[in-house]
Short mmCIF file of N, CA, C and O in Angstrom, two decimals:
data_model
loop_
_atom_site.label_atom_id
_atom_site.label_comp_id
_atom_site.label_asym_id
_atom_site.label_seq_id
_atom_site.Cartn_x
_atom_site.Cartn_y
_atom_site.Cartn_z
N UNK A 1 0.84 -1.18 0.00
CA UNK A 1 0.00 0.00 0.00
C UNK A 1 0.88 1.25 0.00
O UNK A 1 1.85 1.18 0.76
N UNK A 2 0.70 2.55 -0.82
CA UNK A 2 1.21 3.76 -0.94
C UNK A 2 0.56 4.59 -0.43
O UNK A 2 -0.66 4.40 -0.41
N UNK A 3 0.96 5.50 0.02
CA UNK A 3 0.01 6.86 0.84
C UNK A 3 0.57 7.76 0.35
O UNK A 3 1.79 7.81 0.51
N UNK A 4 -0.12 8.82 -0.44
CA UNK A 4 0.24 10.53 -0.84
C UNK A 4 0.34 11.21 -0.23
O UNK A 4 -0.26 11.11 0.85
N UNK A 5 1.18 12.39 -0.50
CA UNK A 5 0.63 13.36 0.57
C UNK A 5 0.99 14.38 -0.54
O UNK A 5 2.17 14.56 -0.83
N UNK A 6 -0.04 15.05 -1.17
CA UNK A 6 -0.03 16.24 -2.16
C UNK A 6 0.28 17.43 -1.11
O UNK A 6 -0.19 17.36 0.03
N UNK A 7 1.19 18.70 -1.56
CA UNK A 7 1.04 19.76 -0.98
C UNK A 7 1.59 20.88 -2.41
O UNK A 7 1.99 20.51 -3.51
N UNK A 8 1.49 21.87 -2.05
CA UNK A 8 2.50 23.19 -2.76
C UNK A 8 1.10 23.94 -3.45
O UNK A 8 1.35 24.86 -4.24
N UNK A 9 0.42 23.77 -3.33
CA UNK A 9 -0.68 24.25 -4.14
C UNK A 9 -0.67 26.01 -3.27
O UNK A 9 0.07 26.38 -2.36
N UNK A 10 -1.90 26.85 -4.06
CA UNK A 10 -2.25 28.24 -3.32
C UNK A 10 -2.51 29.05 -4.41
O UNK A 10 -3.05 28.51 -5.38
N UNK A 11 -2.16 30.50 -4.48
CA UNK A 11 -2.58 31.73 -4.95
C UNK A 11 -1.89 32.23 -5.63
O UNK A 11 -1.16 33.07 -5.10
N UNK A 12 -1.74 31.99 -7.35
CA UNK A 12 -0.55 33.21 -7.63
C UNK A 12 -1.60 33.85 -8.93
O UNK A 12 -2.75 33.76 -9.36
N UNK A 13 -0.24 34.58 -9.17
CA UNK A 13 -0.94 35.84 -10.18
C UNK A 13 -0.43 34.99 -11.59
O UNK A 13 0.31 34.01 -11.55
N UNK A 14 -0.86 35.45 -12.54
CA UNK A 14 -0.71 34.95 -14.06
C UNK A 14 0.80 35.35 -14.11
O UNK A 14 1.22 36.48 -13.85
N UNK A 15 1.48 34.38 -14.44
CA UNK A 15 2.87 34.08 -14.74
C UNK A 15 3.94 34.57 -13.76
O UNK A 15 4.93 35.30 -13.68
N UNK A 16 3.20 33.81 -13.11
CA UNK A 16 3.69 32.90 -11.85
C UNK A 16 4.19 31.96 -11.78
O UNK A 16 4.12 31.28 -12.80
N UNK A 17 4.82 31.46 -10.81
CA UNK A 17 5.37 30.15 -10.40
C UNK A 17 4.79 29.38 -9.26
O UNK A 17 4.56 30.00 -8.21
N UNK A 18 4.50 28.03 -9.35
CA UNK A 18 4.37 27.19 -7.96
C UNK A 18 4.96 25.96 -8.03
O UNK A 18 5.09 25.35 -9.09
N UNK A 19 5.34 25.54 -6.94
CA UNK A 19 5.84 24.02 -7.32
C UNK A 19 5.25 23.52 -6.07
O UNK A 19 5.16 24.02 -4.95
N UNK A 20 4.87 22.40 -6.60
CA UNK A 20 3.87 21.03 -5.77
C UNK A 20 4.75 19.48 -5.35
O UNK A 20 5.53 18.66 -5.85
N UNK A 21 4.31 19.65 -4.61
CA UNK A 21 5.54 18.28 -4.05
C UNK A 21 4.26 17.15 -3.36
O UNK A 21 3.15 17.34 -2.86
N UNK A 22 5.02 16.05 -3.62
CA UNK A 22 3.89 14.38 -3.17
C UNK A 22 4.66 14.03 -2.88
O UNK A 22 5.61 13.84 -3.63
N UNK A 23 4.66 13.81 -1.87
CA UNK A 23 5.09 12.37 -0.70
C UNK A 23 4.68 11.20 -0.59
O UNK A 23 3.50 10.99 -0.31
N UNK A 24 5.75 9.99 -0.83
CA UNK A 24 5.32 8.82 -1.12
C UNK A 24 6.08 7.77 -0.25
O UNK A 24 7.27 7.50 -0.05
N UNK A 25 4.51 7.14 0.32
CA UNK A 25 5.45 6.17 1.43
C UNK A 25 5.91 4.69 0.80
O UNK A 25 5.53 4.37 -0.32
N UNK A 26 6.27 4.30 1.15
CA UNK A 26 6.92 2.68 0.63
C UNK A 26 7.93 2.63 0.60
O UNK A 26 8.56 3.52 1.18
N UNK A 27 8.60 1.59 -0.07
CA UNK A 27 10.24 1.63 -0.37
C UNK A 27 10.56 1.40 -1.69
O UNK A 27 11.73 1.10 -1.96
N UNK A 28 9.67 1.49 -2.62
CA UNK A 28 9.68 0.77 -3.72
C UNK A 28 9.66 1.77 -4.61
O UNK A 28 9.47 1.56 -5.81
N UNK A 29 9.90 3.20 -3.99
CA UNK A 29 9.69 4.52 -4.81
C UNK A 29 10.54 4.88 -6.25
O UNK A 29 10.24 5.66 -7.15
N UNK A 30 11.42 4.22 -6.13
CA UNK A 30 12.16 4.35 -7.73
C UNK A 30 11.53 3.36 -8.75
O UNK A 30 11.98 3.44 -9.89
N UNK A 31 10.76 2.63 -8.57
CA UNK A 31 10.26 1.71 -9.93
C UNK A 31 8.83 2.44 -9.96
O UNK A 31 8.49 2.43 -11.15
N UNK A 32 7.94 3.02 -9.26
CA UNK A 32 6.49 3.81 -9.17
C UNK A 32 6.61 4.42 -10.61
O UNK A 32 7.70 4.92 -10.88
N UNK A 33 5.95 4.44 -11.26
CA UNK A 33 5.41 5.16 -12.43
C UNK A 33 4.65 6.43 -11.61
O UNK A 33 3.98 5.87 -10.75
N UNK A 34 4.48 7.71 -11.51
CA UNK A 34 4.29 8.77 -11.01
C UNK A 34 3.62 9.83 -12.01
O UNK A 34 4.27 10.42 -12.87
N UNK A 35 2.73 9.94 -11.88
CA UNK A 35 1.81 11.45 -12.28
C UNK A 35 0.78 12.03 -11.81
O UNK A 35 -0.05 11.57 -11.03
N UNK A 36 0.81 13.40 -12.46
CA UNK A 36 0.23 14.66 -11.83
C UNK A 36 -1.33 14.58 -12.77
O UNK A 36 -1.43 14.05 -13.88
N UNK A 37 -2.21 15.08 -12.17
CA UNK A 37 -3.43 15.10 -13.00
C UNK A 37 -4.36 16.57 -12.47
O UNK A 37 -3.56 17.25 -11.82
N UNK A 38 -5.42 17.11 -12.52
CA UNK A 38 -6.04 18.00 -12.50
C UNK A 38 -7.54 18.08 -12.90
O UNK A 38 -8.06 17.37 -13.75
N UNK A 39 -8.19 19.07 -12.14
CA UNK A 39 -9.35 19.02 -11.95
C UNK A 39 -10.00 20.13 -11.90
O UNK A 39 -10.06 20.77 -10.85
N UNK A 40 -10.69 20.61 -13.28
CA UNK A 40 -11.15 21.98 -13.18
C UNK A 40 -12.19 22.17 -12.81
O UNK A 40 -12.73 21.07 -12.93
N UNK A 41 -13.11 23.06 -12.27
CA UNK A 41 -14.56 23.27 -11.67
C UNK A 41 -15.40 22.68 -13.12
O UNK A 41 -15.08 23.14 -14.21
N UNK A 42 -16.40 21.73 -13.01
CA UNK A 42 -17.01 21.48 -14.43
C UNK A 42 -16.02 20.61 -15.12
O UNK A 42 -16.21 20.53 -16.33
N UNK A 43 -15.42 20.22 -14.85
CA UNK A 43 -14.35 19.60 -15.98
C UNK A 43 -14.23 17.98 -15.14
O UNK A 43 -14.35 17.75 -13.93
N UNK A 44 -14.04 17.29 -15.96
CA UNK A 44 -13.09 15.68 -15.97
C UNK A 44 -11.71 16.10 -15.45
O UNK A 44 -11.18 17.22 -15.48
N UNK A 45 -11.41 15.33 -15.12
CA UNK A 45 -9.84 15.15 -14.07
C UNK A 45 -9.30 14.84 -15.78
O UNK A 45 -9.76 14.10 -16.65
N UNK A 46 -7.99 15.90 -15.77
CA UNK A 46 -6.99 15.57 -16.52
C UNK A 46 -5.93 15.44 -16.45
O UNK A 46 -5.39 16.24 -15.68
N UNK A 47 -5.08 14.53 -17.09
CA UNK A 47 -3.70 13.98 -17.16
C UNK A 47 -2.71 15.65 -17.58
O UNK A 47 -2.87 16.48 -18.48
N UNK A 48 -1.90 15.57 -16.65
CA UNK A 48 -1.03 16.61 -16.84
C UNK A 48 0.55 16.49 -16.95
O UNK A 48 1.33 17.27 -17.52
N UNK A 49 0.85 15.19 -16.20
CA UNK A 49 2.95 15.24 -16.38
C UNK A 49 2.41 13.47 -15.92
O UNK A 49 1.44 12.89 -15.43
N UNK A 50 3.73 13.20 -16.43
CA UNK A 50 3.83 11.62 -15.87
C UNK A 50 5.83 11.73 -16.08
O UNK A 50 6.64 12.42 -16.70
N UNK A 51 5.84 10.46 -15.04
CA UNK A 51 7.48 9.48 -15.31
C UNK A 51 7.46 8.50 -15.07
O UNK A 51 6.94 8.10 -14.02
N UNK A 52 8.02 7.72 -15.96
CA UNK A 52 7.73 6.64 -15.95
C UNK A 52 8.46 5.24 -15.08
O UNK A 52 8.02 4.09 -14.94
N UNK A 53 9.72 5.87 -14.59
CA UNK A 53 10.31 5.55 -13.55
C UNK A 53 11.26 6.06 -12.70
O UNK A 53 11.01 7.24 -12.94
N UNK A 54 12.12 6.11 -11.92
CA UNK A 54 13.09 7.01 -11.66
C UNK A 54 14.15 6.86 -12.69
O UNK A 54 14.31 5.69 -13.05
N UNK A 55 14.95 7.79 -13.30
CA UNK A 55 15.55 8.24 -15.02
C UNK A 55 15.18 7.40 -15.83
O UNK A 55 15.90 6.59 -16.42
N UNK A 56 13.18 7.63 -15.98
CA UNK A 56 13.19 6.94 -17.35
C UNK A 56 12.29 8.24 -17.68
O UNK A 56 12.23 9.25 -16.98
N UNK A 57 11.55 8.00 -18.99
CA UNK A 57 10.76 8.80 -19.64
C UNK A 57 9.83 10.01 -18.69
O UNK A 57 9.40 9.89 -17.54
N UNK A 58 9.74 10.87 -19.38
CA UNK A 58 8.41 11.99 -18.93
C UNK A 58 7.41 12.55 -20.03
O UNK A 58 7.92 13.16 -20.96
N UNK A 59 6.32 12.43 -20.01
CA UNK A 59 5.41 13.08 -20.19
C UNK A 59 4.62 14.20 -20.14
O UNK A 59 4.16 14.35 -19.01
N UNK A 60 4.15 15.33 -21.21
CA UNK A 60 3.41 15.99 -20.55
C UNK A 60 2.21 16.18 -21.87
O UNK A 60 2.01 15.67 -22.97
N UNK A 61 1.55 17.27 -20.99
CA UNK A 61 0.11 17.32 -21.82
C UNK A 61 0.23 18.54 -22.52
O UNK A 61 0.40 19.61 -21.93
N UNK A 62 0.15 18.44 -23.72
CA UNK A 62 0.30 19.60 -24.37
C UNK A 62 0.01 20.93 -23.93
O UNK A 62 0.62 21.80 -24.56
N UNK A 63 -0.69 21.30 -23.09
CA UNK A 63 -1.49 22.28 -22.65
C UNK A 63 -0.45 22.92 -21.45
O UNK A 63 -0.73 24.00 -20.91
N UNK A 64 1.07 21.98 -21.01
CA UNK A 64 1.65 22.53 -20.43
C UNK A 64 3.08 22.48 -20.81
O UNK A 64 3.99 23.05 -20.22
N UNK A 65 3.16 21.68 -21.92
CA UNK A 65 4.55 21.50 -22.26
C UNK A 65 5.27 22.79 -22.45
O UNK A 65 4.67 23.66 -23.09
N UNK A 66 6.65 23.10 -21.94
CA UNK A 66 7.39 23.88 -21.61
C UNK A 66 7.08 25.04 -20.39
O UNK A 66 7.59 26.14 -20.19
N UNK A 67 6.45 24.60 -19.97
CA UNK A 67 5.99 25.34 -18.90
C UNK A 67 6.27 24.90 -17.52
O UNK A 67 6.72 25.48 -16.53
N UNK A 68 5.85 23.66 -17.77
CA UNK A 68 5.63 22.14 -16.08
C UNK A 68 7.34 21.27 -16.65
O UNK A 68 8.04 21.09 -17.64
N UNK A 69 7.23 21.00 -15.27
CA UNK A 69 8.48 20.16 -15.27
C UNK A 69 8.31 19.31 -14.44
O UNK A 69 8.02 19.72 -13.31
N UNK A 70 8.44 17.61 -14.69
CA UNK A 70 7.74 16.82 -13.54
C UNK A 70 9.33 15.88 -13.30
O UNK A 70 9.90 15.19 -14.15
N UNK A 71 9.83 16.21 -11.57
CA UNK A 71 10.68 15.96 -11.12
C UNK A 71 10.52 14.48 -9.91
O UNK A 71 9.41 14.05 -9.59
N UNK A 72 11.41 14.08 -9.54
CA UNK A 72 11.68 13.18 -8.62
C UNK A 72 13.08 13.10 -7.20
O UNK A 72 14.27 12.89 -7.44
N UNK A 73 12.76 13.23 -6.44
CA UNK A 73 14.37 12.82 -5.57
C UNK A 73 13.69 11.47 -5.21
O UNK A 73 12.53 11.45 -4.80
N UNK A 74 14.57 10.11 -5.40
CA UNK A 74 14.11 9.37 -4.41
C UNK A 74 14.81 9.57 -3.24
O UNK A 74 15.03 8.41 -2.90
N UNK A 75 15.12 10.03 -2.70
CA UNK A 75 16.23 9.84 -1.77
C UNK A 75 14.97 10.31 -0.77
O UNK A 75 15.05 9.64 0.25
N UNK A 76 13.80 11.27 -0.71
CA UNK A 76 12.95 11.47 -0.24
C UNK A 76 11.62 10.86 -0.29
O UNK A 76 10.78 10.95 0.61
N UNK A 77 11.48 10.24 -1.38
CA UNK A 77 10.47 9.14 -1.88
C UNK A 77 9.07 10.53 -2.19
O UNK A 77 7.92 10.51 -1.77
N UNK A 78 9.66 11.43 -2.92
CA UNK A 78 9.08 12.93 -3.39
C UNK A 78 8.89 13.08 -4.02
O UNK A 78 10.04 13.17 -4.44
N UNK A 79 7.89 13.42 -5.46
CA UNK A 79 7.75 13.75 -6.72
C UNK A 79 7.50 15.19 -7.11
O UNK A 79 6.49 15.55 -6.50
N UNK A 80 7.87 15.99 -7.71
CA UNK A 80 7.68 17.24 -8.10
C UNK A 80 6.89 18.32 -9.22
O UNK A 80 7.62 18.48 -10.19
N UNK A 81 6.19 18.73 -9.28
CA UNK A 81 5.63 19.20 -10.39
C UNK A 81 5.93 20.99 -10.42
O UNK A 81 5.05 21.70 -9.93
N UNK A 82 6.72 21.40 -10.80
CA UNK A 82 6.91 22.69 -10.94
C UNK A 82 6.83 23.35 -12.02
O UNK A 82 7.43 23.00 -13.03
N UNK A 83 5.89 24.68 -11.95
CA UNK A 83 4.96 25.21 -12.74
C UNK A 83 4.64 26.84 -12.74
O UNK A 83 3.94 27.60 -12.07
N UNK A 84 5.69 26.97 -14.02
CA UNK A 84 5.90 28.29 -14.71
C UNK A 84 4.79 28.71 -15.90
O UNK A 84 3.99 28.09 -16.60
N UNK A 85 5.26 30.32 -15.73
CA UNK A 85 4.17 31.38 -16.57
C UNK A 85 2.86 30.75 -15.94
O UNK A 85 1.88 30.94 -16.66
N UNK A 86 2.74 30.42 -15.39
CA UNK A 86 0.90 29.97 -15.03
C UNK A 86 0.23 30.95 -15.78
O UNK A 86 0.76 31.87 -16.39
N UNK A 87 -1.12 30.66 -15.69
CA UNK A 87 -2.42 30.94 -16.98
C UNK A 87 -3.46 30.78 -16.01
O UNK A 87 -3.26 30.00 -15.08
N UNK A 88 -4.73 31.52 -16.07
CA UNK A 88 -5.86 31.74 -15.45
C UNK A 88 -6.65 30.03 -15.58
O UNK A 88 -7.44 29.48 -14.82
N UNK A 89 -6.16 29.65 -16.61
CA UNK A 89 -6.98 28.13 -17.47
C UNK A 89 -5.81 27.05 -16.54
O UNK A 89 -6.16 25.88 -16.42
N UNK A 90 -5.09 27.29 -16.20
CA UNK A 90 -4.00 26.37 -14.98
C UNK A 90 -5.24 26.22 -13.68
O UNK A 90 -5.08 25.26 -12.92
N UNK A 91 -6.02 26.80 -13.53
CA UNK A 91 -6.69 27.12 -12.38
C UNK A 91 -7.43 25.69 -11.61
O UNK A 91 -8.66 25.68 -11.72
N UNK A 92 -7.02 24.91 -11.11
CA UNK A 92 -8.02 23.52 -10.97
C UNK A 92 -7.29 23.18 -9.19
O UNK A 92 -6.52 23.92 -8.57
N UNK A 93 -7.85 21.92 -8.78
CA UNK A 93 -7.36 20.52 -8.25
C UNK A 93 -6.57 19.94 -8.64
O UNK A 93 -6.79 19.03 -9.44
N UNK A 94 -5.22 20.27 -8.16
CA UNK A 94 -4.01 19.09 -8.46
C UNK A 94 -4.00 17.69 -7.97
O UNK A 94 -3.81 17.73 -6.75
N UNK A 95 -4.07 16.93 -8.23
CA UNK A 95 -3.56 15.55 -7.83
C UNK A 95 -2.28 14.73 -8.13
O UNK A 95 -1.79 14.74 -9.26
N UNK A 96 -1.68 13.92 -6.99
CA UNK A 96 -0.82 13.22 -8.23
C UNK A 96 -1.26 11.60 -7.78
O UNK A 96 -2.06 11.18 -6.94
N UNK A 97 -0.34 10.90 -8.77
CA UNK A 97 -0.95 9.29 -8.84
C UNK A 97 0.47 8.39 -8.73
O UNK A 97 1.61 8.85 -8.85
N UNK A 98 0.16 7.22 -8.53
CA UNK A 98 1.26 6.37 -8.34
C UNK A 98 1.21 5.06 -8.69
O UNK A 98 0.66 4.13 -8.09
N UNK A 99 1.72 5.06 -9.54
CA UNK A 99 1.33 3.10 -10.75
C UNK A 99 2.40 2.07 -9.84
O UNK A 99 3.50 2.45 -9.45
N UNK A 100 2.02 1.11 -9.68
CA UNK A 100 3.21 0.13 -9.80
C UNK A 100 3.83 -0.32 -10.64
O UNK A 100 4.83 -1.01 -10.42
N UNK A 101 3.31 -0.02 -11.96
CA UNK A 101 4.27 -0.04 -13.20
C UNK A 101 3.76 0.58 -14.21
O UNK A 101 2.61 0.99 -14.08
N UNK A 102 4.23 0.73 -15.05
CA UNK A 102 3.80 2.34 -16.17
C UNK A 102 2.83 1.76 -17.09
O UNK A 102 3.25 0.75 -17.64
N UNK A 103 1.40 2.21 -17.49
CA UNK A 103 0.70 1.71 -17.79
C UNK A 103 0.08 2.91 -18.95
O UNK A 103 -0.94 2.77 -19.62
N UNK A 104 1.11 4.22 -18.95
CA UNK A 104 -0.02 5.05 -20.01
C UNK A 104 0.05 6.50 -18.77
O UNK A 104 0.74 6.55 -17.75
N UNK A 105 -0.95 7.60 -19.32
CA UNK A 105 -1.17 8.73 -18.74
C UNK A 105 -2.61 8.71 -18.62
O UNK A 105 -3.30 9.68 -18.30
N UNK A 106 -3.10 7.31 -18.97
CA UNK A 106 -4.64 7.71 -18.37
C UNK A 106 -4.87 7.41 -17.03
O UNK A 106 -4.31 6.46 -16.48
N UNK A 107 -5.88 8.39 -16.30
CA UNK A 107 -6.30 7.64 -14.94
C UNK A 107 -6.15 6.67 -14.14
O UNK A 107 -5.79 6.49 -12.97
N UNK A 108 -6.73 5.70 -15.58
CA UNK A 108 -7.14 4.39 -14.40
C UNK A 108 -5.60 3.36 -14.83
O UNK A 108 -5.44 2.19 -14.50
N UNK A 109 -4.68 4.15 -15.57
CA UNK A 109 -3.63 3.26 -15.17
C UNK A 109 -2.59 3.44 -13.76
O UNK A 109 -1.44 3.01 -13.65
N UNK A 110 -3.54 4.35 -12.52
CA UNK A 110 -2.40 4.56 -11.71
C UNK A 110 -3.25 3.64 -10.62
O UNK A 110 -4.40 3.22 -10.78
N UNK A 111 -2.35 3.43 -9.42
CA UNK A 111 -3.31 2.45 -8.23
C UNK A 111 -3.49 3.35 -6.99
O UNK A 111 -4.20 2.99 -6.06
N UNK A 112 -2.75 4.72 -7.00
CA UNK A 112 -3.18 5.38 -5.75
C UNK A 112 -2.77 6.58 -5.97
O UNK A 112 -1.76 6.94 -6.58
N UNK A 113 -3.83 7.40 -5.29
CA UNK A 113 -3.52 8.43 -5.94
C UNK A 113 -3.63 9.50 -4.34
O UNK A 113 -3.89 8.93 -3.28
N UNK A 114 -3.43 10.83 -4.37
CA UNK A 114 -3.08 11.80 -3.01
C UNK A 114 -4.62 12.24 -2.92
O UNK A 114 -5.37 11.58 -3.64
N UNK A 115 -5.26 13.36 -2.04
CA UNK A 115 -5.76 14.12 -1.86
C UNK A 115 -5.45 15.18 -2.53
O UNK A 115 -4.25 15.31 -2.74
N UNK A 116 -6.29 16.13 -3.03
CA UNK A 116 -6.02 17.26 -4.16
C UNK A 116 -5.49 18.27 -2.90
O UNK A 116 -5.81 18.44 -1.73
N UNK A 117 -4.35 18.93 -3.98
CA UNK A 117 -3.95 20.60 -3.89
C UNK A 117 -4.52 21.59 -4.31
O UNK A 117 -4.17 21.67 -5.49
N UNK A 118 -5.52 22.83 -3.97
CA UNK A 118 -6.04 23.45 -5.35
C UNK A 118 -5.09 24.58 -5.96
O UNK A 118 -4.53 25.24 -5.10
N UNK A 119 -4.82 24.91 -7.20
CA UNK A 119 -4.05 25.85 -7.48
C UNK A 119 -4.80 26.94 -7.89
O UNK A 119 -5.99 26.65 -7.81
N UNK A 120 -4.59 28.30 -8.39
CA UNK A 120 -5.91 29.06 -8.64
C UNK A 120 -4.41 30.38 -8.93
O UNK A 120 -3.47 30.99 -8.43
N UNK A 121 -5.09 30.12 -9.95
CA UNK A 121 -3.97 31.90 -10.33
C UNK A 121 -5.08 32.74 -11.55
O UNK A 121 -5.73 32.33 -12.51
N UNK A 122 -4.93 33.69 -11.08
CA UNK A 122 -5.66 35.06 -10.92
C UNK A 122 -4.76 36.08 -12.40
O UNK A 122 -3.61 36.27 -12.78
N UNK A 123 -6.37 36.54 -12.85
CA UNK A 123 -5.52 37.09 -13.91
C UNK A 123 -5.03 38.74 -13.50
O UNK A 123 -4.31 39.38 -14.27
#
């Protein structure tokens, strides 16, 4: 069993910065497939960054590429999502997720996922 712990979320202004950090318990944190997803008021939860293991592949969703950068230390068993120029349309429920093995950037390929962060930047 894995336990999240989403945090970094809050208040910024349009092109801005925040970075969001998940905490991940186990020991098995370098093979976890790891991603970030989101949740706008009215909207479906969407896929936003993935990795696919510790130094393997990353992912992102067009809608943030060059912007988001989705990081890892295991040494903390920590995942990172840090997130430049923000945009009024960035505005949702962060989540992140945790696969036991890499299955894709959809949803239901992760097995546990945190409690949401909300982010909200202001134009």
């Amino acid at each position: 069993q894995v336990q999240l712990v989403a945090s970094g979320g809050g208040l910024v202004q349009a092109g801005g910065s925040l970075r969001l950090s998940c905490a991940a318990s186990g020991d098995t944190f370098r093979s976890y497939a790891m991603g970030w997803f989101r949740q706008a008021p009215g909207k479906e939860r969407a896929f936003v960054a993935a990795n696919t293991w510790s130094g393997g592949n990353t992912y992102y969703a067009d809608s943030v590429k060059g912007r988001f950068t989705i990081s890892r230390d295991d040494a903390k068993n920590t995942v990172y999502l840090q997130m430049n120029s923000l945009k009024p349309e960035d505005t949702a429920v962060y989540y992140c997720a945790a696969g036991r093995v890499w299955r894709g950037v959809a949803g239901t390929s992760y097995d546990y996922w945190s409690q949401g962060t909300q982010v909200t930047v202001s134009s």
